[in-house]
Coordinates of C-alpha atoms and ligand atoms in Angstrom, one line a residue:
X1 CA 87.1 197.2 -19.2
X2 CA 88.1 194.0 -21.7
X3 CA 85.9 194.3 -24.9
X4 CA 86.5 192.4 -27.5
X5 CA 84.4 191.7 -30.7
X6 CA 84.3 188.7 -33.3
X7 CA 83.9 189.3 -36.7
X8 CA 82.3 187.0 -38.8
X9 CA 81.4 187.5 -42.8
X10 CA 78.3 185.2 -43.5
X11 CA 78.7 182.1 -45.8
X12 CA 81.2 184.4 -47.2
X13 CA 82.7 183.1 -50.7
X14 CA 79.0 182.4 -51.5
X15 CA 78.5 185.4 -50.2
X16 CA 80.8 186.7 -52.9
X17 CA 79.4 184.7 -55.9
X18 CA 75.7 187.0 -55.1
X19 CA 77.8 190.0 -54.7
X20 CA 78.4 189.8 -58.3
X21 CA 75.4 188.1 -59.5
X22 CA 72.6 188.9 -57.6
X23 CA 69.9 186.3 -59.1
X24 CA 71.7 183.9 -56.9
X25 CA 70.5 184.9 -54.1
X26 CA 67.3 183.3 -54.6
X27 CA 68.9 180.3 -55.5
X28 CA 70.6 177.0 -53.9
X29 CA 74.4 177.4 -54.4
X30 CA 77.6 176.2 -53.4
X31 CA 81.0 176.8 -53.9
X32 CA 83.4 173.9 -54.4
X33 CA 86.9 172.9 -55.3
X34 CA 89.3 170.3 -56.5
X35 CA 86.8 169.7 -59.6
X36 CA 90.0 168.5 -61.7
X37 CA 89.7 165.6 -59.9
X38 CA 88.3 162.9 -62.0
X39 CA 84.8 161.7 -61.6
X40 CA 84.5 164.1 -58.9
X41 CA 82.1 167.1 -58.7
X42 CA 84.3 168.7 -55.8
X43 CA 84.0 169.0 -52.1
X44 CA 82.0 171.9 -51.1
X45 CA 83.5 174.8 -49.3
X46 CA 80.4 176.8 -48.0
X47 CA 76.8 177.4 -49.5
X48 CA 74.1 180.0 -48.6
X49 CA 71.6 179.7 -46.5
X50 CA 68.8 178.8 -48.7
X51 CA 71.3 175.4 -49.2
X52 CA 71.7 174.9 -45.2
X53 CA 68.2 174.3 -45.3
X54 CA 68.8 170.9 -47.1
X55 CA 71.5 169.9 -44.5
X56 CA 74.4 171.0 -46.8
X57 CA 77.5 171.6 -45.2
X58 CA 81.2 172.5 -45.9
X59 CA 83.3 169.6 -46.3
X60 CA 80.8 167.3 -47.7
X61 CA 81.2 166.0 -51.0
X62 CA 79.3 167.9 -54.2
X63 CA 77.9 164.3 -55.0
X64 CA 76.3 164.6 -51.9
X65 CA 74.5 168.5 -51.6
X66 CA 73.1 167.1 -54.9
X67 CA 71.6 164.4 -53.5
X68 CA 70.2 166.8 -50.5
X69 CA 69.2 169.4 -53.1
X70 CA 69.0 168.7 -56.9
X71 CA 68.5 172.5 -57.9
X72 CA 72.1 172.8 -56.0
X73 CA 74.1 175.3 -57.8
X74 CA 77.6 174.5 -58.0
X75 CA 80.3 177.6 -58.2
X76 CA 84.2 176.5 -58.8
X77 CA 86.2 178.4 -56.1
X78 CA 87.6 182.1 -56.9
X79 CA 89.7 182.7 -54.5
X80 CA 91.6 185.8 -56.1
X81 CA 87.8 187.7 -55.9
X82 CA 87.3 186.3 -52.6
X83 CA 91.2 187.5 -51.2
X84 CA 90.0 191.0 -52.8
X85 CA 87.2 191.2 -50.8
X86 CA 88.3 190.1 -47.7
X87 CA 90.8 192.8 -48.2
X88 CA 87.9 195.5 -48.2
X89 CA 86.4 194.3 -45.6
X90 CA 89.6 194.5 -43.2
X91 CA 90.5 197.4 -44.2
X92 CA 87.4 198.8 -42.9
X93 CA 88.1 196.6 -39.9
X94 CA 91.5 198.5 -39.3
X95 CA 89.8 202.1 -39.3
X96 CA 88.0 201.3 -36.3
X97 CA 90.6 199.9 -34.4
X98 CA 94.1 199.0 -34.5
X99 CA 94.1 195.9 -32.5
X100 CA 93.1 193.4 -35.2
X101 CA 93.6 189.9 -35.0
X102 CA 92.8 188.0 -38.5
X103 CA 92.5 184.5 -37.8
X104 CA 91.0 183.5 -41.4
X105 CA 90.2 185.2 -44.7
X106 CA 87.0 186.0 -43.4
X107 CA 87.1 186.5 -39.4
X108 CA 89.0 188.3 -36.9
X109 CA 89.1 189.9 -33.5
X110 CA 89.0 193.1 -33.2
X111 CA 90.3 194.6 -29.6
X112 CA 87.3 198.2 -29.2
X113 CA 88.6 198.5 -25.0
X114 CA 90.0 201.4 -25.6
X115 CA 87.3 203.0 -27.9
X116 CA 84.2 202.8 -25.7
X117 CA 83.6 202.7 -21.3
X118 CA 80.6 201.0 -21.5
X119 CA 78.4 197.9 -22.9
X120 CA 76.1 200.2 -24.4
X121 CA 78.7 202.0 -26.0
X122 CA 80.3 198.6 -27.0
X123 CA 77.4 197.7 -28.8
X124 CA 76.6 200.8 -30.9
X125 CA 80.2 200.8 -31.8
X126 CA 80.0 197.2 -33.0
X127 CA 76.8 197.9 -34.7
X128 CA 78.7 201.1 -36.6
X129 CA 81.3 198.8 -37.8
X130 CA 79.1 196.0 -38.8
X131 CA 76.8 198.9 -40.9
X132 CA 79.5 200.3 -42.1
X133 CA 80.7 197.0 -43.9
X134 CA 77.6 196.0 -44.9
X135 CA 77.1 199.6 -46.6
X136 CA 80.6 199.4 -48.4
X137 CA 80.8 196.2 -49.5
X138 CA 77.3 194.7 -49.5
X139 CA 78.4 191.5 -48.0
X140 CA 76.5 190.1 -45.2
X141 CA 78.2 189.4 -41.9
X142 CA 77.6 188.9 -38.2
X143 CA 79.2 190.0 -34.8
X144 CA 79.8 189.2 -31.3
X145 CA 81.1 191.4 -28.2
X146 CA 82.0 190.5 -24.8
X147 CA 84.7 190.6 -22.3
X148 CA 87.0 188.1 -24.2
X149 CA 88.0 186.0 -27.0
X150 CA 86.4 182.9 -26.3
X151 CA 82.6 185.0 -25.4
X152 CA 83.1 187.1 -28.4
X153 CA 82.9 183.9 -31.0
X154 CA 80.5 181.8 -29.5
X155 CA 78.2 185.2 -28.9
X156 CA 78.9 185.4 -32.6
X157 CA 78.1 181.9 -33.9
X158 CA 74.2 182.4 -31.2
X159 CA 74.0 185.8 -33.9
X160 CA 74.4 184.2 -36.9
X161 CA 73.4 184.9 -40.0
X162 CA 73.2 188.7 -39.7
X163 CA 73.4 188.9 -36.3
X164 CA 75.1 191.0 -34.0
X165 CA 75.2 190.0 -29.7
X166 CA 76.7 191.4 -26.8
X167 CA 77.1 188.7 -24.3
X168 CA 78.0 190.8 -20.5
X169 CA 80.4 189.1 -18.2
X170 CA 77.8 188.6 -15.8
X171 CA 75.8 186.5 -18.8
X172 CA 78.4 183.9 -19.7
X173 CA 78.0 181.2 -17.3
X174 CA 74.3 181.2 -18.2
X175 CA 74.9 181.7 -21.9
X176 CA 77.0 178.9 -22.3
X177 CA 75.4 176.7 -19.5
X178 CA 72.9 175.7 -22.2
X179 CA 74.7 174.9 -25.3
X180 CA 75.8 171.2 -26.4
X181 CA 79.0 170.4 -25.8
X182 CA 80.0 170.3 -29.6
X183 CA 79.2 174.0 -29.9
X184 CA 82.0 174.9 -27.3
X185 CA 85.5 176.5 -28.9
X186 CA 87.6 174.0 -29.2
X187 CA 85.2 170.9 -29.0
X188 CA 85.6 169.0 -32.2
X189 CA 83.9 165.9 -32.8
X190 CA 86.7 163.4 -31.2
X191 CA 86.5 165.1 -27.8
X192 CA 82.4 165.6 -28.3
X193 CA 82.8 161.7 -28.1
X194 CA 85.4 161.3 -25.3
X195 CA 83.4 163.7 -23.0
X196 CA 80.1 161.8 -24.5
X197 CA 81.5 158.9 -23.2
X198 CA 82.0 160.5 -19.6
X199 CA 77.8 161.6 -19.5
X200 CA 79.1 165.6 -20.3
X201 CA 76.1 166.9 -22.7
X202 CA 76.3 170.3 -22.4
X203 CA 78.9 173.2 -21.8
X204 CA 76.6 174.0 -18.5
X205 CA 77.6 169.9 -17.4
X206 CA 81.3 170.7 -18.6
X207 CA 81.8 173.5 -16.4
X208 CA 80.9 172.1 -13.2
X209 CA 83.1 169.0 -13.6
X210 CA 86.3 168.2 -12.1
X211 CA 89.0 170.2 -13.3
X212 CA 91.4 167.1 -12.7
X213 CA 88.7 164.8 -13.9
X214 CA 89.1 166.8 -17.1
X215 CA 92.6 167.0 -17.1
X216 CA 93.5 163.0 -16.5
X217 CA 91.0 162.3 -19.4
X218 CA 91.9 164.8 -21.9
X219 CA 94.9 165.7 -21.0
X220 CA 96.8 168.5 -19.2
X221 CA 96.8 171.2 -21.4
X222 CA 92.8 170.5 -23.7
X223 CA 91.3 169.5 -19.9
X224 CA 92.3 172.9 -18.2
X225 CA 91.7 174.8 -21.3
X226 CA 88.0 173.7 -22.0
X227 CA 87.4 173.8 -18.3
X228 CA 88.2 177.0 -18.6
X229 CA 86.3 178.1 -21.6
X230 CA 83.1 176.0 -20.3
X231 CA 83.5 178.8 -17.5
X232 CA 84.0 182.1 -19.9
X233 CA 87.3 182.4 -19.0
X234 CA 89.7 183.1 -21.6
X235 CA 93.1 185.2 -20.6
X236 CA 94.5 185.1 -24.5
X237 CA 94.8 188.4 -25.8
X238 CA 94.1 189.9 -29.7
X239 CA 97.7 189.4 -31.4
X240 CA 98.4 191.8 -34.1
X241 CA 100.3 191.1 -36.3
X242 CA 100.5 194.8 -38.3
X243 CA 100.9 196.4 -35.2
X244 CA 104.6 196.0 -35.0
X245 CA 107.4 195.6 -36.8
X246 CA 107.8 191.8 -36.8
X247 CA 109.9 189.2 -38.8
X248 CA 108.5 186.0 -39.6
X249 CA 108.7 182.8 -42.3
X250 CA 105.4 180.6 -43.3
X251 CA 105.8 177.6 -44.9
X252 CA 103.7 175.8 -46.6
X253 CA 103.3 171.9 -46.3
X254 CA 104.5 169.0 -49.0
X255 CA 101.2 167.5 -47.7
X256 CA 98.3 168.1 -45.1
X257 CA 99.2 166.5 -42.0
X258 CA 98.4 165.9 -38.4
X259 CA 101.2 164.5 -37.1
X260 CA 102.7 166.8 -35.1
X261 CA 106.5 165.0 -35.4
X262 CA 106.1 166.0 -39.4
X263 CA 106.2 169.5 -38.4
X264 CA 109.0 170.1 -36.0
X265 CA 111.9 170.1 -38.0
X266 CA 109.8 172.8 -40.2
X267 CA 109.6 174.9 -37.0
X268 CA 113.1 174.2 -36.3
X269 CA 114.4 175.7 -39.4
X270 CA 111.7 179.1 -39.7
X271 CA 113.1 179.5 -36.0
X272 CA 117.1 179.5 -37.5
X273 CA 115.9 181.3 -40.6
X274 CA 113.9 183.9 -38.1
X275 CA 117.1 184.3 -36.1
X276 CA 119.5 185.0 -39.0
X277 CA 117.7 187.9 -39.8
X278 CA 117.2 189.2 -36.7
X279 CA 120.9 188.6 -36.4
X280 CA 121.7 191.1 -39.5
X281 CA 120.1 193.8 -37.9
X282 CA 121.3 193.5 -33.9
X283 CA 117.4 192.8 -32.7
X284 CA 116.2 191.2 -30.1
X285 CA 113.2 190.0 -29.8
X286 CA 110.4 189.4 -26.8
X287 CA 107.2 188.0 -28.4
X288 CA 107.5 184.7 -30.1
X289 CA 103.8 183.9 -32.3
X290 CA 103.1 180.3 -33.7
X291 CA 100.7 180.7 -36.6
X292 CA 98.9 177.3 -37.7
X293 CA 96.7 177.3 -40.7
X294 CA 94.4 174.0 -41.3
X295 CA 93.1 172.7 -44.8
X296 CA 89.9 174.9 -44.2
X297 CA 91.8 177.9 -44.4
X298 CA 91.5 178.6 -40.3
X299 CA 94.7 180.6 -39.0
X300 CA 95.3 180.4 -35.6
X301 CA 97.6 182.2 -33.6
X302 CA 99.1 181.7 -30.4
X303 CA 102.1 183.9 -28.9
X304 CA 104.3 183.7 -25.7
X305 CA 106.3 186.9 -24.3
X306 CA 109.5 186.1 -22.8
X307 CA 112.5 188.6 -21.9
X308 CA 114.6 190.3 -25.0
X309 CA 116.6 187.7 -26.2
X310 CA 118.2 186.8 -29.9
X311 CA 119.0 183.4 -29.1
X312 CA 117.8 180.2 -31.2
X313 CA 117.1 177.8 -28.5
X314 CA 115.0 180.7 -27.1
X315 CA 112.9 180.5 -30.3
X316 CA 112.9 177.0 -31.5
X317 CA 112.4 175.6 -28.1
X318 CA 109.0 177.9 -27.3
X319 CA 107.6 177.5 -31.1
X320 CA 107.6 173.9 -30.4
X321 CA 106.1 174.8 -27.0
X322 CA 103.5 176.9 -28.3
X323 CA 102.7 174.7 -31.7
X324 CA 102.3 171.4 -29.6
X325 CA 100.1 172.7 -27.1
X326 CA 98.0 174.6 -29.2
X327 CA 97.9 172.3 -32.7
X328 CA 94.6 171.3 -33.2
X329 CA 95.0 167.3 -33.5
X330 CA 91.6 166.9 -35.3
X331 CA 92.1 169.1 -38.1
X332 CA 94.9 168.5 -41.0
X333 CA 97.7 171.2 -40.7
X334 CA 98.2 172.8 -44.6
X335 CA 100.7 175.5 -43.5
X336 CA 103.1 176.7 -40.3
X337 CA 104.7 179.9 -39.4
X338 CA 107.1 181.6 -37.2
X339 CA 107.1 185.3 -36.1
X340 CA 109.1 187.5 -33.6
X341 CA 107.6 190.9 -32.7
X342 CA 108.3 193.2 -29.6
X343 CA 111.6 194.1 -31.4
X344 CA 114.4 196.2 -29.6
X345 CA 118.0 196.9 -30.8
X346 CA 120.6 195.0 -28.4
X347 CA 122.3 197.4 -26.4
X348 CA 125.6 197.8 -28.1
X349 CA 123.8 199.1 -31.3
X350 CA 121.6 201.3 -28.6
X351 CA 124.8 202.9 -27.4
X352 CA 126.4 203.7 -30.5
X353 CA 122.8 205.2 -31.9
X354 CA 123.4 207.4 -28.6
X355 CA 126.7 208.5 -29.2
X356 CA 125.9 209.5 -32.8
X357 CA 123.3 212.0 -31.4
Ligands
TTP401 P1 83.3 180.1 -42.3 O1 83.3 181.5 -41.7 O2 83.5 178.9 -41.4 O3 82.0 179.8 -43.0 P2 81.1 180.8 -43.9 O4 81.5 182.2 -43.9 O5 80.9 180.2 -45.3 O6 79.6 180.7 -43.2 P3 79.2 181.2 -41.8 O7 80.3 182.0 -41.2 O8 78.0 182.2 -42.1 O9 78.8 180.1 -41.0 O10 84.4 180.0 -43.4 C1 84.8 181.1 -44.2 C2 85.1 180.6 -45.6 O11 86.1 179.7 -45.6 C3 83.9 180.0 -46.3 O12 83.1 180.9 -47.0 C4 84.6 179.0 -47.2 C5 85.9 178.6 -46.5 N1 85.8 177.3 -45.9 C6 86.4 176.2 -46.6 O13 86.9 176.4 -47.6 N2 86.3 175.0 -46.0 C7 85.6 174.8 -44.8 O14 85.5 173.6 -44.3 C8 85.1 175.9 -44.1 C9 84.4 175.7 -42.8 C10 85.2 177.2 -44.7
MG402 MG1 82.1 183.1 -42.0

């Protein structure tokens, strides 16, 4: 059986700032950046709980979490401490299974099928792992576990804070059924409105309408895929990237954007740069991985397996694919990578490594 967990660290880097002074706790804080900005406080990255209470929220301005709450703390960014400690908590991650998938600084999937027969079993392994990090690095976090990607996140997000779910297949329909719309993977607030406007409320509504309905107004690819996970189903698998020996190149962009035509020609050339090296060392290569990362630090990664091959319109051709199915049009793209794993030698070196034995 399919069980995969989510990993979540709670309000992490505030999490961080009461790791290392503990009065906060008790206090109203946020953590914010771009201060140097003048005549700005900053734009708030995450806050504790006690601040959620006033309606604070990341991405709102400082100006504004003051108005909300006028005892509001305000903490510049660290994000060297914060890398370090999201390097803690992964490694801990990594000893309990191998199939990791990191999809932020704080977050990732963690593949357990193979470590347990049962959801009972499931769950006490998920509890083990979320004790275990909690005991080590006395940060807070939450998890979910169910049969796929999709269940394991929004199981997660019903946990949260300190919170740990299983979610059985058998559940998700009814699980979901409930929830708004907006609370769906995938929904931001643009296609909250467009299914708004078509009377879909809830994920329950969502997953009885027409799949073609969906498709014609949201498109091919969004409609199907949130018809989809309106209905559990999720087929994507946990892409690790440490698994394998991989070769990739990340770039980072002159400026936020989302326009998807900005970023093509940067695809174009981490796909040739990808392929040269591949090229020095004879490899071929069968798993081609898009990795997007938004301006709220969010990775995501989606991959495609295809038959060995080492040529560049192989690559550049199915990054695009990939990227412009999966880009997230709502969210400003900061930074956009190119990786080939499932590496094999071509056959002429094969043969001459044969004939040296
Ligand atoms: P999240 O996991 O989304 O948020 P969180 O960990 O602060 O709170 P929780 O998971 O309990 O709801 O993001 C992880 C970190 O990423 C967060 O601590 C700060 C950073 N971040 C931003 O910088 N900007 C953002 O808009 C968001 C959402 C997060
Ligand atoms: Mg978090």
């Amino acid at each position: 059986m399919k069980i995969i967990c989510l990993l979540d660290m709670d309000y992490f880097f505030a999490a961080c700032e009461e790791l290392r002074k503990p009065e906060l706790k008790e206090k109203s804080i946020a953590v914010v950046t771009d201060t140097s900005r003048e005549g700005s406080k900053g734009v708030i990255m995450t806050c504790n709980y006690n601040a959620r209470k006033f309606g604070i929220r990341s991405g709102m301005p400082a100006s504004i979490g003051l108005n909300l709450c006028k005892e509001l703390l305000l903490i510049k960014e660290d994000f060297k401490f914060y890398e370090e400690k999201s390097h803690e908590v992964f490694e801990i991650v990594r000893s309990f299974s191998s199939k990791v998938e990191q999809v932020s600084v704080d977050e990732a999937y963690i593949d357990i099928s193979d470590k347990v027969s049962s959801y009972e079993e499931a769950l006490s392994y998920a509890k083990h792992i979320k004790e275990t990090i909690t005991s080590k690095t006395k940060l807070p976090c939450s998890i979910g576990v169910s049969v796929n990607k999709l269940m394991a996140k929004m199981a997660c997000d019903a946990a949260k804070p300190n919170g740990l779910k299983l979610v059985k297949q058998e559940e998700a329909k009814e699980f979901l059924s409930k929830l708004p719309v907006s609370k769906l993977y995938g929904v931001g607030e643009k296609t909250k409105e467009r299914l708004e406007a078509m009377n879909i409320k809830t994920v329950g509504e969502l997953a009885s309408t027409n799949k073609m309905l969906l498709m014609e107004h949201l498109g091919n690819s969004m409609g199907l895929e949130l018809y989809n996970y309106a209905n559990g189903i999720d087929e994507s698998e946990v892409i690790t990237e440490y698994e394998t020996k991989s070769i990739g190149r990340e770039r980072t962009l002159k400026k936020d954007t989302t326009n998807e035509e900005d970023v093509i020609p940067i695809i174009k050339e981490l796909s040739k740069e990808v392929i040269e090296e591949a090229k020095k060392e004879e490899y071929l290569f069968k798993i081609i991985t898009v990795k997007m990362r938004y301006n709220d630090f969010s990775d995501h990664l989606k991959s495609k397996t295809i038959k060995p091959s080492n040529n560049i319109e192989d690559l550049q051709k199915i990054a695009i694919e990939l990227f412009k199915r999966y880009i997230n049009k709502e969210k400003p793209l900061r930074k956009v990578g190119v990786r080939i794993s499932g590496l094999s030698k071509s056959t002429k070196q094969k043969g001459l490594g044969m004939f040296m034995r």
